[in-house]
Short mmCIF file of C-alpha atoms in Angstrom, two decimals:
data_model
loop_
_atom_site.label_atom_id
_atom_site.label_comp_id
_atom_site.label_asym_id
_atom_site.label_seq_id
_atom_site.Cartn_x
_atom_site.Cartn_y
_atom_site.Cartn_z
CA UNK O 1 66.33 238.25 29.90
CA UNK O 2 69.13 236.38 28.22
CA UNK O 3 71.12 236.31 31.45
CA UNK O 4 68.18 234.76 33.31
CA UNK O 5 67.83 232.09 30.63
CA UNK O 6 71.53 231.21 30.88
CA UNK O 7 71.35 231.05 34.68
CA UNK O 8 68.32 228.73 34.55
CA UNK O 9 70.04 226.49 32.00
CA UNK O 10 73.17 226.24 34.16
CA UNK O 11 71.14 225.32 37.23
CA UNK O 12 69.25 222.67 35.26
CA UNK O 13 72.53 221.20 34.01
CA UNK O 14 73.95 221.02 37.54
CA UNK O 15 70.78 219.37 38.80
CA UNK O 16 70.98 216.78 36.02
CA UNK O 17 74.63 215.97 36.80
CA UNK O 18 73.82 215.60 40.48
CA UNK O 19 70.93 213.25 39.68
CA UNK O 20 73.12 211.10 37.41
CA UNK O 21 75.78 210.84 40.13
CA UNK O 22 73.19 209.79 42.67
CA UNK O 23 71.77 207.14 40.31
CA UNK O 24 75.22 205.71 39.60
CA UNK O 25 75.99 205.46 43.31
CA UNK O 26 72.60 203.88 43.95
CA UNK O 27 73.17 201.33 41.19
CA UNK O 28 76.55 200.34 42.64
CA UNK O 29 75.09 200.03 46.11
CA UNK O 30 72.30 197.92 44.66
CA UNK O 31 74.80 195.62 42.97
CA UNK O 32 76.71 195.14 46.24
CA UNK O 33 73.49 194.57 48.14
CA UNK O 34 72.32 192.04 45.55
CA UNK O 35 75.65 190.22 45.70
CA UNK O 36 75.52 189.99 49.48
CA UNK O 37 71.92 188.80 49.45
CA UNK O 38 72.58 186.18 46.77
CA UNK O 39 75.64 184.93 48.63
CA UNK O 40 73.60 184.65 51.82
CA UNK O 41 70.88 182.73 49.97
CA UNK O 42 73.42 180.34 48.47
CA UNK O 43 75.11 179.80 51.82
CA UNK O 44 71.73 179.19 53.44
CA UNK O 45 70.82 176.66 50.76
CA UNK O 46 74.16 174.92 51.05
CA UNK O 47 73.85 174.92 54.84
CA UNK O 48 70.42 173.31 54.58
CA UNK O 49 71.78 170.61 52.29
CA UNK O 50 74.71 170.03 54.63
CA UNK O 51 72.38 169.85 57.62
CA UNK O 52 70.25 167.27 55.80
CA UNK O 53 73.36 165.30 54.91
CA UNK O 54 74.59 165.32 58.52
CA UNK O 55 71.21 164.20 59.82
CA UNK O 56 70.55 160.56 60.43
CA UNK O 57 69.15 158.21 57.74
CA UNK O 58 65.76 158.28 59.43
CA UNK O 59 65.58 162.10 59.36
CA UNK O 60 66.62 162.22 55.69
CA UNK O 61 64.09 159.55 54.78
CA UNK O 62 61.35 161.51 56.60
CA UNK O 63 62.36 164.74 54.84
CA UNK O 64 62.23 163.17 51.37
CA UNK O 65 60.22 159.93 51.52
CA UNK O 66 59.19 160.06 47.88
CA UNK O 67 62.73 160.30 46.50
CA UNK O 68 64.05 157.56 48.80
CA UNK O 69 61.21 155.24 47.83
CA UNK O 70 61.48 155.82 44.09
CA UNK O 71 65.29 155.82 43.91
CA UNK O 72 66.97 152.55 43.01
CA UNK O 73 68.97 151.02 45.83
CA UNK O 74 72.70 151.73 45.53
CA UNK O 75 74.86 148.97 47.05
CA UNK O 76 78.65 148.52 47.19
CA UNK O 77 79.41 144.77 47.09
CA UNK O 78 82.82 143.19 47.79
CA UNK O 79 83.98 139.60 48.34
CA UNK O 80 87.11 137.48 48.86
CA UNK O 81 87.38 133.89 47.59
CA UNK O 82 90.29 131.61 48.60
CA UNK O 83 90.95 128.44 46.56
CA UNK O 84 93.42 125.54 46.26
CA UNK O 85 94.26 123.91 42.95
CA UNK O 86 96.78 121.42 41.59
CA UNK O 87 97.25 123.65 38.52
CA UNK O 88 97.30 127.32 39.48
CA UNK O 89 97.83 128.49 35.89
CA UNK O 90 94.74 126.64 34.68
CA UNK O 91 92.73 128.02 37.61
CA UNK O 92 93.90 131.52 36.77
CA UNK O 93 92.66 131.08 33.19
CA UNK O 94 89.31 129.86 34.51
CA UNK O 95 89.00 132.99 36.66
CA UNK O 96 89.70 135.14 33.58
CA UNK O 97 87.00 133.26 31.65
CA UNK O 98 84.47 133.92 34.42
CA UNK O 99 85.26 137.65 34.29
CA UNK O 100 84.89 137.70 30.50
CA UNK O 101 81.63 135.76 30.58
CA UNK O 102 80.09 138.22 33.05
CA UNK O 103 81.34 141.29 31.12
CA UNK O 104 83.84 142.13 33.83
CA UNK O 105 87.59 142.63 33.94
CA UNK O 106 90.72 141.74 35.90
CA UNK O 107 91.66 145.06 37.48
CA UNK O 108 94.79 143.86 39.31
CA UNK O 109 96.91 140.72 39.55
CA UNK O 110 99.83 139.41 41.61
CA UNK O 111 101.57 136.05 41.19
CA UNK O 112 104.41 133.95 42.59
CA UNK O 113 106.16 131.19 40.65
CA UNK O 114 108.69 128.44 41.33
CA UNK O 115 110.71 126.77 38.56
CA UNK O 116 108.46 128.38 35.96
CA UNK O 117 105.20 127.11 37.54
CA UNK O 118 102.69 129.31 39.28
CA UNK O 119 102.34 128.44 42.97
CA UNK O 120 100.12 131.37 44.03
CA UNK O 121 98.15 134.16 42.38
CA UNK O 122 95.85 136.96 43.50
CA UNK O 123 93.36 138.50 41.09
CA UNK O 124 91.03 141.47 41.65
CA UNK O 125 87.90 141.21 39.51
CA UNK O 126 85.38 143.95 38.69
CA UNK O 127 82.05 142.49 37.62
CA UNK O 128 78.58 144.07 37.31
CA UNK O 129 76.86 144.24 40.67
CA UNK O 130 73.79 142.55 39.20
CA UNK O 131 75.95 139.45 38.49
CA UNK O 132 77.73 139.48 41.85
CA UNK O 133 76.13 136.31 43.28
CA UNK O 134 76.55 134.45 39.98
CA UNK O 135 80.24 135.36 39.89
CA UNK O 136 80.79 134.03 43.43
CA UNK O 137 79.11 130.73 42.55
CA UNK O 138 81.23 130.24 39.43
CA UNK O 139 84.49 131.12 41.15
CA UNK O 140 83.88 128.69 44.01
CA UNK O 141 83.68 125.83 41.47
CA UNK O 142 87.10 126.49 39.92
CA UNK O 143 89.13 124.73 42.62
CA UNK O 144 89.02 123.39 46.14
CA UNK O 145 87.25 126.07 48.17
CA UNK O 146 88.95 127.25 51.36
CA UNK O 147 86.77 130.22 52.33
CA UNK O 148 84.42 132.89 51.01
CA UNK O 149 83.81 136.30 52.60
CA UNK O 150 81.14 138.74 51.40
CA UNK O 151 80.38 142.33 52.38
CA UNK O 152 77.69 144.75 51.16
CA UNK O 153 77.11 148.41 52.03
CA UNK O 154 73.94 150.33 51.17
CA UNK O 155 74.87 153.88 50.07
CA UNK O 156 71.51 154.94 48.63
CA UNK O 157 71.12 157.84 51.07
CA UNK O 158 74.65 159.01 50.35
CA UNK O 159 73.97 159.04 46.60
CA UNK O 160 70.75 161.06 47.06
CA UNK O 161 72.44 163.62 49.33
CA UNK O 162 75.33 163.99 46.91
CA UNK O 163 72.94 164.71 44.03
CA UNK O 164 71.12 167.35 46.11
CA UNK O 165 74.42 169.05 46.97
CA UNK O 166 75.45 169.12 43.31
CA UNK O 167 72.17 170.76 42.23
CA UNK O 168 72.41 173.39 44.98
CA UNK O 169 76.02 174.14 44.09
CA UNK O 170 75.20 174.52 40.39
CA UNK O 171 72.40 177.00 41.20
CA UNK O 172 74.76 179.01 43.39
CA UNK O 173 77.33 179.18 40.59
CA UNK O 174 74.74 180.51 38.12
CA UNK O 175 73.75 183.24 40.56
CA UNK O 176 77.33 184.28 41.17
CA UNK O 177 77.98 184.39 37.42
CA UNK O 178 75.07 186.82 37.07
CA UNK O 179 76.56 189.02 39.79
CA UNK O 180 79.92 188.89 38.04
CA UNK O 181 78.35 190.19 34.85
CA UNK O 182 76.76 193.11 36.73
CA UNK O 183 79.86 194.13 38.69
CA UNK O 184 81.77 197.16 37.36
CA UNK O 185 84.34 197.80 40.10
CA UNK O 186 87.62 195.92 40.25
CA UNK O 187 87.24 195.17 43.98
CA UNK O 188 83.79 193.66 43.39
CA UNK O 189 85.01 191.63 40.41
CA UNK O 190 87.96 190.19 42.39
CA UNK O 191 85.74 189.28 45.35
CA UNK O 192 83.09 187.61 43.19
CA UNK O 193 85.69 185.70 41.16
CA UNK O 194 87.27 184.37 44.37
CA UNK O 195 83.89 183.15 45.58
CA UNK O 196 83.19 181.66 42.16
CA UNK O 197 86.49 179.74 42.22
CA UNK O 198 85.81 178.34 45.69
CA UNK O 199 82.32 177.16 44.81
CA UNK O 200 83.51 175.67 41.53
CA UNK O 201 86.12 173.67 43.46
CA UNK O 202 83.42 172.39 45.82
CA UNK O 203 81.28 171.39 42.85
CA UNK O 204 84.16 169.50 41.23
CA UNK O 205 84.76 167.60 44.48
CA UNK O 206 81.09 166.61 44.68
CA UNK O 207 81.14 165.42 41.07
CA UNK O 208 84.22 163.30 41.73
CA UNK O 209 82.44 161.73 44.70
CA UNK O 210 79.42 161.05 42.49
CA UNK O 211 81.61 159.37 39.88
CA UNK O 212 83.26 157.18 42.55
CA UNK O 213 79.90 156.13 43.98
CA UNK O 214 78.60 155.33 40.50
CA UNK O 215 81.64 153.16 39.78
CA UNK O 216 81.50 151.31 43.10
CA UNK O 217 77.77 150.63 42.93
CA UNK O 218 77.66 149.59 39.29
CA UNK O 219 80.68 147.24 39.46
CA UNK O 220 81.37 144.92 42.41
CA UNK O 221 84.89 143.93 43.50
CA UNK O 222 85.91 140.29 44.05
CA UNK O 223 89.41 139.31 45.19
CA UNK O 224 90.41 135.74 44.29
CA UNK O 225 93.36 133.91 45.93
CA UNK O 226 94.52 130.67 44.26
CA UNK O 227 97.25 128.57 45.91
CA UNK O 228 98.78 125.34 44.67
CA UNK O 229 97.82 122.22 46.61
CA UNK O 230 100.76 120.82 48.63
CA UNK O 231 102.40 117.70 47.19
CA UNK O 232 101.05 114.50 48.70
CA UNK O 233 98.16 116.25 50.38
CA UNK O 234 94.91 114.34 50.07
CA UNK O 235 91.52 115.42 51.24
CA UNK O 236 90.40 113.64 54.38
CA UNK O 237 87.31 111.51 53.86
CA UNK O 238 85.38 109.46 56.38
CA UNK O 239 85.03 105.77 55.46
CA UNK O 240 82.94 103.01 57.04
CA UNK O 241 82.20 99.32 56.47
CA UNK O 242 84.08 96.03 56.61
CA UNK O 243 87.08 97.18 54.63
CA UNK O 244 87.41 100.29 56.73
CA UNK O 245 87.26 98.19 59.93
CA UNK O 246 89.78 95.70 58.55
CA UNK O 247 92.13 98.53 57.64
CA UNK O 248 91.74 100.06 61.09
CA UNK O 249 92.39 96.67 62.75
CA UNK O 250 95.47 96.08 60.64
CA UNK O 251 96.72 99.53 61.50
CA UNK O 252 96.16 98.78 65.19
CA UNK O 253 97.97 95.43 64.93
CA UNK O 254 100.86 97.07 63.12
CA UNK O 255 101.05 99.75 65.78
CA UNK O 256 101.06 97.08 68.54
CA UNK O 257 103.80 95.11 66.75
CA UNK O 258 105.87 98.24 66.38
CA UNK O 259 105.39 99.01 70.08
CA UNK O 260 106.44 95.46 71.11
CA UNK O 261 109.45 95.57 68.81
CA UNK O 262 110.44 98.91 70.28
CA UNK O 263 110.12 97.50 73.79
CA UNK O 264 112.17 94.44 72.85
CA UNK O 265 114.87 96.60 71.39
CA UNK O 266 114.88 98.65 74.58
CA UNK O 267 115.22 95.57 76.88
CA UNK O 268 117.66 93.52 74.77
CA UNK O 269 120.87 95.33 75.85
CA UNK O 270 119.87 94.95 79.52
CA UNK O 271 119.12 91.26 78.99
CA UNK O 272 122.54 90.66 77.42
CA UNK O 273 124.32 92.40 80.32
CA UNK O 274 122.26 90.53 82.89
CA UNK O 275 123.02 87.21 81.17
CA UNK O 276 126.74 87.97 80.94
CA UNK O 277 126.97 88.79 84.64
CA UNK O 278 124.41 86.38 86.04
CA UNK O 279 125.53 83.18 84.31
CA UNK O 280 129.01 83.04 85.96
CA UNK O 281 127.54 83.91 89.34
CA UNK O 282 124.96 81.16 88.99
CA UNK O 283 127.60 78.64 87.99
CA UNK O 284 129.82 79.57 90.96
CA UNK O 285 126.87 79.47 93.35
CA UNK O 286 125.92 76.02 92.09
CA UNK O 287 129.44 74.50 92.26
CA UNK O 288 130.46 75.98 95.63
CA UNK O 289 128.40 73.79 98.10
CA UNK O 290 129.24 70.51 96.35
CA UNK O 291 132.98 71.19 96.60
CA UNK O 292 132.78 71.93 100.36
CA UNK O 293 130.70 68.87 101.13
CA UNK O 294 133.15 66.59 99.29
CA UNK O 295 136.12 67.90 101.30
CA UNK O 296 134.43 67.42 104.69
CA UNK O 297 133.25 63.84 104.14
CA UNK O 298 135.75 61.04 105.15
CA UNK O 299 136.82 58.66 102.52
CA UNK O 300 134.56 55.68 102.20
CA UNK O 301 135.72 52.40 103.90
CA UNK O 302 135.82 49.34 101.83
CA UNK O 303 133.34 46.63 102.88
CA UNK O 304 134.87 43.46 104.36
#
């Protein structure tokens, strides 16, 4: 009887050990299966976001009309203003005052000087995008305006897509962290950590892009060129009236006198040469016939 009891106890113990081994193996297989499924879900979600991002603006707007309508427009605004001024240093100070008044800043500056005086300067201003048009108007009044170039780019769709990618990537990281906590084999831990590192790097890149877009859309960039006006240069203005006609007539008379004087100076050397050669020839030609006629005539007879 005792032997039978011992045999039954041994069989029960073996059965329990076998069941525990099977459960452990099943749990590990379940962990691997869960990891693969979660990774596939994350990849599918990321692929959907990427497909939406690669689609055209019309397709994205149709897929999420509510978000595009509600979202504030994100615009990158840039401009270039070229000016002339008699005092470049004073103009540069005026540009700095405009930036300060609009709560902006001078992000970059280049200058060229001659004998201690500024002859050219280039300033890069960053001003709030909401004050972009006001800044252009104020800068154009600092000196003599040469040209103004403006450029705007609407990046609202890009901002929305970037935010969607960031949310999807953050969800995928949370899922992978859960799988990392459940993993108990070194091979599984290394594989999950590698995937976690890759996805964290992608998330950091998306956040850097978001920060750049936020900076470019919140602050506009204006490049200002100021060059010193050339000495003696006067702006050309159209005049009319009696005084203008008198001045034009005097200028025409002066030009005609200069032309006649130039012509006289050109002909004078030829006139001198012609006079020097022609006067002796004329004198010889005039005296020659009289001398011949006098020799041929007989002497006059006295009257008786």
